[in-house]
GROMACS .gro file of C-alpha atoms in nm:
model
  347
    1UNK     CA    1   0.000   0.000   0.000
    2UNK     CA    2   0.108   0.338  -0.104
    3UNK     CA    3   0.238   0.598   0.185
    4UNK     CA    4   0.096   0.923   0.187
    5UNK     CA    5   0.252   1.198   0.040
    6UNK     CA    6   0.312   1.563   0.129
    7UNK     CA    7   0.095   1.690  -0.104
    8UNK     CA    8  -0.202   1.458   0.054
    9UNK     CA    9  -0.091   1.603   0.420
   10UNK     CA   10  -0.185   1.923   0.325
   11UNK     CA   11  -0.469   1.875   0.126
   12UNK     CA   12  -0.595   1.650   0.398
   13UNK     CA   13  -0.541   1.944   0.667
   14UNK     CA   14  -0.725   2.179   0.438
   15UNK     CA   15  -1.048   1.995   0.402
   16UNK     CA   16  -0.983   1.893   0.777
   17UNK     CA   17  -0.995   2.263   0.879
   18UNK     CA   18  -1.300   2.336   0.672
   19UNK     CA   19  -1.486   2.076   0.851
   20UNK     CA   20  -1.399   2.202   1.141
   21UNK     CA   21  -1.544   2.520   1.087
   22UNK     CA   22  -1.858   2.341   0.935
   23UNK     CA   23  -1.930   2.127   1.237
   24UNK     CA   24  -1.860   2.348   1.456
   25UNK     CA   25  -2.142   2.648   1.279
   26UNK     CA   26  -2.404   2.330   1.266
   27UNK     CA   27  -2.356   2.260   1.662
   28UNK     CA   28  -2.370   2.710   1.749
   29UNK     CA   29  -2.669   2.728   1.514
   30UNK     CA   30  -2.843   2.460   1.712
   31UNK     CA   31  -2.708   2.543   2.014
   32UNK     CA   32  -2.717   2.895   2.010
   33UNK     CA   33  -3.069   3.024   1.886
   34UNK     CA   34  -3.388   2.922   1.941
   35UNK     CA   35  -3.399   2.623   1.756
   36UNK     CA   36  -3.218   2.504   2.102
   37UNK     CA   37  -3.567   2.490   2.259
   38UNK     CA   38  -3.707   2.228   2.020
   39UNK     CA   39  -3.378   1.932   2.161
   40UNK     CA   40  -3.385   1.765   2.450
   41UNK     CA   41  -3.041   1.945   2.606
   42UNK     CA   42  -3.033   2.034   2.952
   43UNK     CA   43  -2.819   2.186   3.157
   44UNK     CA   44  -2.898   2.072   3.512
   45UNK     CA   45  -2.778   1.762   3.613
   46UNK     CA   46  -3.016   1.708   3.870
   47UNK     CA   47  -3.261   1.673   3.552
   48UNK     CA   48  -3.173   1.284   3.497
   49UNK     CA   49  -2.971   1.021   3.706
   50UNK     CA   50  -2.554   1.072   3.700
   51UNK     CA   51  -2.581   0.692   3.553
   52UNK     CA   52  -2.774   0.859   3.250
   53UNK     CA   53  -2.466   1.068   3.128
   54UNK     CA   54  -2.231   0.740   3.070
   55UNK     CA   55  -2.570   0.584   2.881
   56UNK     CA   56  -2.602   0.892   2.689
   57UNK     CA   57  -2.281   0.904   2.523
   58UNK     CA   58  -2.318   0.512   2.462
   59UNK     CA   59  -2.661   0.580   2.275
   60UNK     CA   60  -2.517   0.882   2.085
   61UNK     CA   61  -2.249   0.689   1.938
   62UNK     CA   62  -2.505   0.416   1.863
   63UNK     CA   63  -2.685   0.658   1.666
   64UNK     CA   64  -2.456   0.820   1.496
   65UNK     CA   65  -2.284   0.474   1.380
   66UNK     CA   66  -2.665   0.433   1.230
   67UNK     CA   67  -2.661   0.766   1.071
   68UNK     CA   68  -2.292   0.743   0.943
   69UNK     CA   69  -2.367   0.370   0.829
   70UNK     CA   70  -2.653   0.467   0.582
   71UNK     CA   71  -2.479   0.826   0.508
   72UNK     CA   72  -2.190   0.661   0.383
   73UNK     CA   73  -2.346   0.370   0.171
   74UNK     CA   74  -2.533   0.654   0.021
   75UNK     CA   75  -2.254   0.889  -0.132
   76UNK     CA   76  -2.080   0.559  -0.213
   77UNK     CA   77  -2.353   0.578  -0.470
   78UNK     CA   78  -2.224   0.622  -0.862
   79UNK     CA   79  -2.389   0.948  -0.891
   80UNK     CA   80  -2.305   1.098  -0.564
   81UNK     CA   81  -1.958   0.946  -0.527
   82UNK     CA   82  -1.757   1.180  -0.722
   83UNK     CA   83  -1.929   1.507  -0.660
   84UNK     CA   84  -1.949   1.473  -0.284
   85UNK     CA   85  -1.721   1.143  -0.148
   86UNK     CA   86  -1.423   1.131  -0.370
   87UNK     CA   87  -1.257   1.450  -0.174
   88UNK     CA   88  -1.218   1.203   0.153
   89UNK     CA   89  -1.133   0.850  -0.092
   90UNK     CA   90  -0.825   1.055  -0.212
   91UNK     CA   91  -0.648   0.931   0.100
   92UNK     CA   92  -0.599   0.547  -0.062
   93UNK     CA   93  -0.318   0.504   0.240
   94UNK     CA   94  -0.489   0.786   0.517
   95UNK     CA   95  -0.314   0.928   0.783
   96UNK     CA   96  -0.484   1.123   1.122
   97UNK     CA   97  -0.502   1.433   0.935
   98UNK     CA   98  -0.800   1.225   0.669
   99UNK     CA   99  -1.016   1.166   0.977
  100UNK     CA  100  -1.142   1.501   0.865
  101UNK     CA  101  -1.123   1.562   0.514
  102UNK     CA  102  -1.455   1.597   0.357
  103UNK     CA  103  -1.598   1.774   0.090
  104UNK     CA  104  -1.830   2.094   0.194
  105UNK     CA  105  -2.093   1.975   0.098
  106UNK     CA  106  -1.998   1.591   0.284
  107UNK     CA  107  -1.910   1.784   0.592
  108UNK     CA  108  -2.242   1.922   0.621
  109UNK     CA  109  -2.404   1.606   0.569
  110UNK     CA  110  -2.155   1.450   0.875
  111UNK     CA  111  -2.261   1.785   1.074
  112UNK     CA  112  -2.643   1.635   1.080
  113UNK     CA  113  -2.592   1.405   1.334
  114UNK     CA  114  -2.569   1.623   1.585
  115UNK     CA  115  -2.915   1.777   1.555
  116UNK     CA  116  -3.030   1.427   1.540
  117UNK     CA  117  -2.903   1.311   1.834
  118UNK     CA  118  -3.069   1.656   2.036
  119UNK     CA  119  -3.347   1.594   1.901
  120UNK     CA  120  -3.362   1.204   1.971
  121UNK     CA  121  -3.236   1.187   2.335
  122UNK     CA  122  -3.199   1.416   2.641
  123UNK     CA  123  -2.817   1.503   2.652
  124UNK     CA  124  -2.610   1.706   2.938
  125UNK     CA  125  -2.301   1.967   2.811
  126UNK     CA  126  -2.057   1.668   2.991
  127UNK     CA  127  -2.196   1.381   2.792
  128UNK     CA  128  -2.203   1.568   2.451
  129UNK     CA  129  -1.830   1.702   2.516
  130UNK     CA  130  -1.745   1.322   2.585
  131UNK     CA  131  -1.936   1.198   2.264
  132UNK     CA  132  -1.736   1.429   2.089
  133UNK     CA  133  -1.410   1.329   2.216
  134UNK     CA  134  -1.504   0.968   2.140
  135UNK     CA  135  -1.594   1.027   1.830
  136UNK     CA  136  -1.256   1.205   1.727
  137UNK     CA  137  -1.052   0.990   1.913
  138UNK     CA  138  -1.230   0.704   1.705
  139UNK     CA  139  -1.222   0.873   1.377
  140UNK     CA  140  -0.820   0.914   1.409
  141UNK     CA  141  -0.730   0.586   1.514
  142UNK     CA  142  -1.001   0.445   1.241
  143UNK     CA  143  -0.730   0.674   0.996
  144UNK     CA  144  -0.385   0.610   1.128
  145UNK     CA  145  -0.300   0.413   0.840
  146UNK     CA  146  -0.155   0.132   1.055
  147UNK     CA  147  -0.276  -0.087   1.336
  148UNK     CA  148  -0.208  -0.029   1.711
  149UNK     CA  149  -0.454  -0.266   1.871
  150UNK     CA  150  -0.330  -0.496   2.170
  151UNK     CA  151  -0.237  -0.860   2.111
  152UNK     CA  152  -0.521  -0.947   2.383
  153UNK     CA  153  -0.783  -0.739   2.200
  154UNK     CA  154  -0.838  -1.002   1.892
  155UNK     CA  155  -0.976  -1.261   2.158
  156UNK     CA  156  -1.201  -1.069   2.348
  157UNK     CA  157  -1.551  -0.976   2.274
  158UNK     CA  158  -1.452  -0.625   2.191
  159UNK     CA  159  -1.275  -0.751   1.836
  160UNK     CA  160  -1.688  -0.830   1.755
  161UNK     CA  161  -1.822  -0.543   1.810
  162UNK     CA  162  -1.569  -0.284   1.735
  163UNK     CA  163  -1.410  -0.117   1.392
  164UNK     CA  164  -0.989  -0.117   1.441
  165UNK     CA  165  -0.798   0.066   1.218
  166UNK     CA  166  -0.723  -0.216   0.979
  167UNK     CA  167  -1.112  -0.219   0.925
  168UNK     CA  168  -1.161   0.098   0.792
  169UNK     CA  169  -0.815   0.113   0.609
  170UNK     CA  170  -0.950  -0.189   0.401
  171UNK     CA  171  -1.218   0.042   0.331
  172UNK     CA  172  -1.011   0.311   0.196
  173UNK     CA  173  -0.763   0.045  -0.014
  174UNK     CA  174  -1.052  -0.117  -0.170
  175UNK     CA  175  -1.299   0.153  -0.213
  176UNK     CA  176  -1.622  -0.058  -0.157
  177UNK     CA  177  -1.728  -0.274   0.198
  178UNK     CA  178  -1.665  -0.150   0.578
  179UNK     CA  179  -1.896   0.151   0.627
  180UNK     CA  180  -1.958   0.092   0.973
  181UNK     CA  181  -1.811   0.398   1.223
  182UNK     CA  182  -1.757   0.281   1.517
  183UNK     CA  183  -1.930  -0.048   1.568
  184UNK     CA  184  -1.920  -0.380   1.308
  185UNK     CA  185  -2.320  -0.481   1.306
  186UNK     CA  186  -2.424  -0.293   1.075
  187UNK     CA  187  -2.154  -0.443   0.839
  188UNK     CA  188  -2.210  -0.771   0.911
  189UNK     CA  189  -2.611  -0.793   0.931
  190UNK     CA  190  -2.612  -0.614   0.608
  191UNK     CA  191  -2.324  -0.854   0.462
  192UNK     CA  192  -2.112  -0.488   0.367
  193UNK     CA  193  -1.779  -0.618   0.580
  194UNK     CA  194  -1.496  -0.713   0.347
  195UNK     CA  195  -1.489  -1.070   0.386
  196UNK     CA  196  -1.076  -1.068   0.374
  197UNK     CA  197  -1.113  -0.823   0.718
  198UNK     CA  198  -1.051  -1.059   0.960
  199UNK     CA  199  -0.750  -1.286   0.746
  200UNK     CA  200  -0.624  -0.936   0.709
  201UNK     CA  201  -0.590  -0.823   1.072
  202UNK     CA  202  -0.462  -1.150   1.183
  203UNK     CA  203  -0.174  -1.091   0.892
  204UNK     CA  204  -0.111  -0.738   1.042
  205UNK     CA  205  -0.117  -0.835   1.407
  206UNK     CA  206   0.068  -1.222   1.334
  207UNK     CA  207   0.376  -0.989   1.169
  208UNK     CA  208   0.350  -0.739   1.488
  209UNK     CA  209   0.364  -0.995   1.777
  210UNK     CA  210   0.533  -1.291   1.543
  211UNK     CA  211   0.236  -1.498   1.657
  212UNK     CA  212   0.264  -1.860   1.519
  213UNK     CA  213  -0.118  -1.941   1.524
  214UNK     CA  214  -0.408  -1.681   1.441
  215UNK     CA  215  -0.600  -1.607   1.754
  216UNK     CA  216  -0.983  -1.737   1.799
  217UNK     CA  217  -1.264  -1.657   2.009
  218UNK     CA  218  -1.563  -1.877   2.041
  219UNK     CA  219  -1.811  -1.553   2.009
  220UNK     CA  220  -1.908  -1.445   1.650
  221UNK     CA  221  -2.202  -1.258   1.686
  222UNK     CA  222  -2.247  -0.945   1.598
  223UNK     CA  223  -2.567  -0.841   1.770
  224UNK     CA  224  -2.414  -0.730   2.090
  225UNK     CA  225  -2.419  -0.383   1.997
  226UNK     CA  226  -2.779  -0.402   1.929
  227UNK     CA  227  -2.872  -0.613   2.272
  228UNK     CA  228  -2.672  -0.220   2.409
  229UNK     CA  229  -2.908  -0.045   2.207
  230UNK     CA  230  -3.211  -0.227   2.340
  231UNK     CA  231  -3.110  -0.140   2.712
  232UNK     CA  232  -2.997   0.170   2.641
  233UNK     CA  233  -3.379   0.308   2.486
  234UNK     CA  234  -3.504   0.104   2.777
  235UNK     CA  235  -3.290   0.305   3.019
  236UNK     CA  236  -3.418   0.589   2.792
  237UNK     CA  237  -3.800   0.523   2.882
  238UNK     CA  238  -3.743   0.493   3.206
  239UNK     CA  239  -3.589   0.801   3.252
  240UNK     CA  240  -3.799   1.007   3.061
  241UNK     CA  241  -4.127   0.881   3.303
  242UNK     CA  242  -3.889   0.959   3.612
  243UNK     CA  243  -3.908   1.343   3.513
  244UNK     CA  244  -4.217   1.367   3.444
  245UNK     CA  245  -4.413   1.722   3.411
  246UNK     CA  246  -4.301   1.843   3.724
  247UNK     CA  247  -4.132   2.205   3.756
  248UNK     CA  248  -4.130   2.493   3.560
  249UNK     CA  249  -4.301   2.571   3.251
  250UNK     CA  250  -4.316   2.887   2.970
  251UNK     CA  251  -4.622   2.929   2.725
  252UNK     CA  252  -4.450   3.003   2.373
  253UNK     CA  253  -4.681   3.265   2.319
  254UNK     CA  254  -4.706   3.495   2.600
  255UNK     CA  255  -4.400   3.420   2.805
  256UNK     CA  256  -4.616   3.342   3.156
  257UNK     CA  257  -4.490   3.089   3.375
  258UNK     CA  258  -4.621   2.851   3.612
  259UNK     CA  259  -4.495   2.559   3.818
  260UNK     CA  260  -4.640   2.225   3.799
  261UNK     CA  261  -4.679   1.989   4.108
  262UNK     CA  262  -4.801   1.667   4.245
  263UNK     CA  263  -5.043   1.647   4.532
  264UNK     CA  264  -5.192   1.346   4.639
  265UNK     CA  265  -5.109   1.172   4.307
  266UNK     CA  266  -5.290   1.478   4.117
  267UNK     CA  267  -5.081   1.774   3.932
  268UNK     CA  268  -5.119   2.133   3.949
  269UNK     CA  269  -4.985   2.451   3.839
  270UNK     CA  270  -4.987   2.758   3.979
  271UNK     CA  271  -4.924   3.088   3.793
  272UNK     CA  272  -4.553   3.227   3.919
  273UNK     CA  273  -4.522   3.508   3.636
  274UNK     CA  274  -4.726   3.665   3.379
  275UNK     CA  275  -4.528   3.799   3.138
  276UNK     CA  276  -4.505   4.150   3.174
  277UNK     CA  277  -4.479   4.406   3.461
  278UNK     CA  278  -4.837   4.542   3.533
  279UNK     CA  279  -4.971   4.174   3.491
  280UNK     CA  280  -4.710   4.085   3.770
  281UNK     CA  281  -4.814   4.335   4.005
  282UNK     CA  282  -5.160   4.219   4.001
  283UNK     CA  283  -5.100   3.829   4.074
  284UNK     CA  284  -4.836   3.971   4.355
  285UNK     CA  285  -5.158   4.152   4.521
  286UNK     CA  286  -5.423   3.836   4.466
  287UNK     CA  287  -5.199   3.583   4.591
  288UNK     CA  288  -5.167   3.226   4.441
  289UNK     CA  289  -5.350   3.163   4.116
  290UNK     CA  290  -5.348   2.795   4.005
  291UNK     CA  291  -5.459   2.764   3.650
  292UNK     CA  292  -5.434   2.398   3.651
  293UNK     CA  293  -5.580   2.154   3.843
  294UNK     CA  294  -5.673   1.771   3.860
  295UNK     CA  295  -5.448   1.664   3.599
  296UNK     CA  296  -5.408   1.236   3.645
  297UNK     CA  297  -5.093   1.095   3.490
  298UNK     CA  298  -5.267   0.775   3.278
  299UNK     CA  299  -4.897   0.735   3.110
  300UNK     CA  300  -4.540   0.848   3.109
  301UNK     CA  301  -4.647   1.099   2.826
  302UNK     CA  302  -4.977   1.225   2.924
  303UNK     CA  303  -5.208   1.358   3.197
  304UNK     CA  304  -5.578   1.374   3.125
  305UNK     CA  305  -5.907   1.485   3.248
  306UNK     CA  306  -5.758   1.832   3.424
  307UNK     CA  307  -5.885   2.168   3.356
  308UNK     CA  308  -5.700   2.490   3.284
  309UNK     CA  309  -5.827   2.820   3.345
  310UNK     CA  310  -5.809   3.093   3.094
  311UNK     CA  311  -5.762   3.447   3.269
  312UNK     CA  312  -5.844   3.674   2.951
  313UNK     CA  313  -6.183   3.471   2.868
  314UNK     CA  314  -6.261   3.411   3.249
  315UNK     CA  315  -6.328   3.059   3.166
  316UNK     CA  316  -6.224   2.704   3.261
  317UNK     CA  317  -6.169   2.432   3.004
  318UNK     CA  318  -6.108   2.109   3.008
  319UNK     CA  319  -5.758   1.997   2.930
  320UNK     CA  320  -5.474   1.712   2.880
  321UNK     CA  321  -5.129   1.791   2.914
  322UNK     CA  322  -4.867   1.549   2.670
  323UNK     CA  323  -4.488   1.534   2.756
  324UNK     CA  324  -4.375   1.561   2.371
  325UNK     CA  325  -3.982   1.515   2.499
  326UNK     CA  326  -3.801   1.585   2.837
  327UNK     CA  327  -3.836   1.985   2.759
  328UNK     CA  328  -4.194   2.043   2.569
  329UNK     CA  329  -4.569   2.008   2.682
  330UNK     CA  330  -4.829   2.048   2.453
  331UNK     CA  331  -5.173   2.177   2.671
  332UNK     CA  332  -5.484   2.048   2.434
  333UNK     CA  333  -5.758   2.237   2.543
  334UNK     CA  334  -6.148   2.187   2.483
  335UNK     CA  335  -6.464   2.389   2.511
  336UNK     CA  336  -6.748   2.273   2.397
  337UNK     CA  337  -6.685   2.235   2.012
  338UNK     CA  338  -6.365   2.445   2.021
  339UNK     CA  339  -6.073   2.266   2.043
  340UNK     CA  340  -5.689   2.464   2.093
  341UNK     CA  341  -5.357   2.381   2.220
  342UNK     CA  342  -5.068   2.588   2.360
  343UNK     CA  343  -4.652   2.447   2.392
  344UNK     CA  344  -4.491   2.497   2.716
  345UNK     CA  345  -4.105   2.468   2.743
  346UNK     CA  346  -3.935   2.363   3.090
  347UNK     CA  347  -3.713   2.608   3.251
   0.00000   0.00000   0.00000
């Protein structure tokens, strides 16, 4: 295999810089306007378990190995290869600096994920920081252009489930097979894996440690990952019915807030702020003002058969209230024929 040459160091640097920049506009546009309202970041850890940032990452690179899986098949295709792909397949032997090296418009594409995952789970500023890291720290050693994987690694159940370096270098030699990321399952369910992968990391590993016979392990499945996946959403249900509707809550539209509690296994919420000044002066001089009441939780997602007072029309209507994600509620109101409904975000 060919070694790569100065010229590819610096074009791989180049594109490596630009999608940099790229990835790093998609996650302050997201972050940093309102479209950050309509993820499921928080900031509080207190919001889930500690246990839930460790799962988080896990599920985010599960995800993304999806998303970069099917992403990648696709600008394999003939008529998206050359216009968008080509720019990283340039790198026949890659080095570190390839991890990187995307086309614009492929960088974008790769930058996708990442409102994905917001959007899909609820994730904390430590656990996206850590995906992150993972996923770089990946990405390099999947483009080192040689193998640096421990003798003891080929018989465990890691050598399974994970890419090496040798996996995705096969990928870059031969052009076609080994789109996987991180993880192999996707590879091997969809029968995409080079099938010289394994002969081929025994070769590289047998000159490295001058082993005599190639190494074996008794599991070849490659549904682990997706047995993680399983628990992972699982964990992921659970927590989302753990937070429930309780705390604080703004209407879209006219910035009032209220706080939402349990008593006696029924939810409430009483009217903290209204939204502007003179409004707040009043509800200071009346006292408490709960504008829901009776709300019964019949599932993790929804509370039904409350009623929510409306302060402008002096008039009570019945309501449910429906958990969309950790950080929206959708209030569907009814009275008599009329129907409405108003989005609450948690504060």
């Amino acid at each position: 295999m060919k070694l790569a040459k100065r010229k590819d160091f610096i074009r791989e640097i180049l594109h490596s810089l630009q999608t940099t920049f790229v990835l790093a506009g998609v996650g302050l546009l997201i972050l940093q306007t309102p479209l950050k309202k309509y993820t499921q970041f928080y900031d509080k850890l207190s919001d889930y378990p500690l246990w839930w940032v460790p799962v988080s990452v896990l599920l985010a690179l599960l995800i993304h190995d999806t998303y970069f899986y099917w992403m990648h098949r696709a600008v394999h295709h003939p008529s998206l290869y050359k216009r968008v792909h080509l720019v990283h397949h340039k790198s026949v032997n890659p080095s570190p600096w390839a991890s990187y090296s995307f086309h614009f418009l492929e960088a974008v594409i790769e930058g996708m994920v990442a409102p994905l995952i917001l959007l899909l789970i609820p994730i904390h500023p430590i656990a996206l920081i850590l995906f992150a890291f993972s996923s770089f720290m990946i990405n390099v050693y999947g483009h080192l252009g040689f193998e640096i994987a421990p003798k003891w690694f080929r018989r465990s159940l890691l050598f399974e489930m994970l890419n090496t370096s040798t996996h995705h270098n096969l990928h870059h030699a031969k052009f076609h097979g080994n789109y996987g990321l991180y993880f192999r399952f996707w590879d091997r369910m969809m029968g995409t894996e080079h099938p010289d992968y394994v002969k081929e990391y025994d070769r590289i590993q047998k000159r490295r440690f001058k082993q005599t016979t190639p190494p074996t392990t008794s599991w070849t499945s490659g549904a682990i990952p997706v047995i993680l996946l399983i628990l992972a959403l699982s964990a992921l249900s659970a927590t989302s019915s753990q937070k429930g509707v309780e705390g604080k809550w703004k209407f879209l539209d006219n910035g009032a807030v209220i706080r939402i509690y349990e008593k006696e296994g029924l939810y409430y919420g009483q009217l903290i702020e209204t939204g502007n000044e003179e409004d707040n002066r009043k509800l200071q001089a009346n006292g408490q003002v709960i504008l829901m009441r009776n709300f019964k939780k019949e599932s993790p997602t929804k509370y039904c058969c409350g009623t929510i007072f409306a302060p402008k029309k002096n008039k009570t209507l019945s309501a449910t209230l429906v958990l969309e994600n950790a950080n929206t509620l959708r209030v569907n109101a009814k009275y008599g024929m009329l129907t409405g409904s108003k989005t609450l975000y948690r504060l």
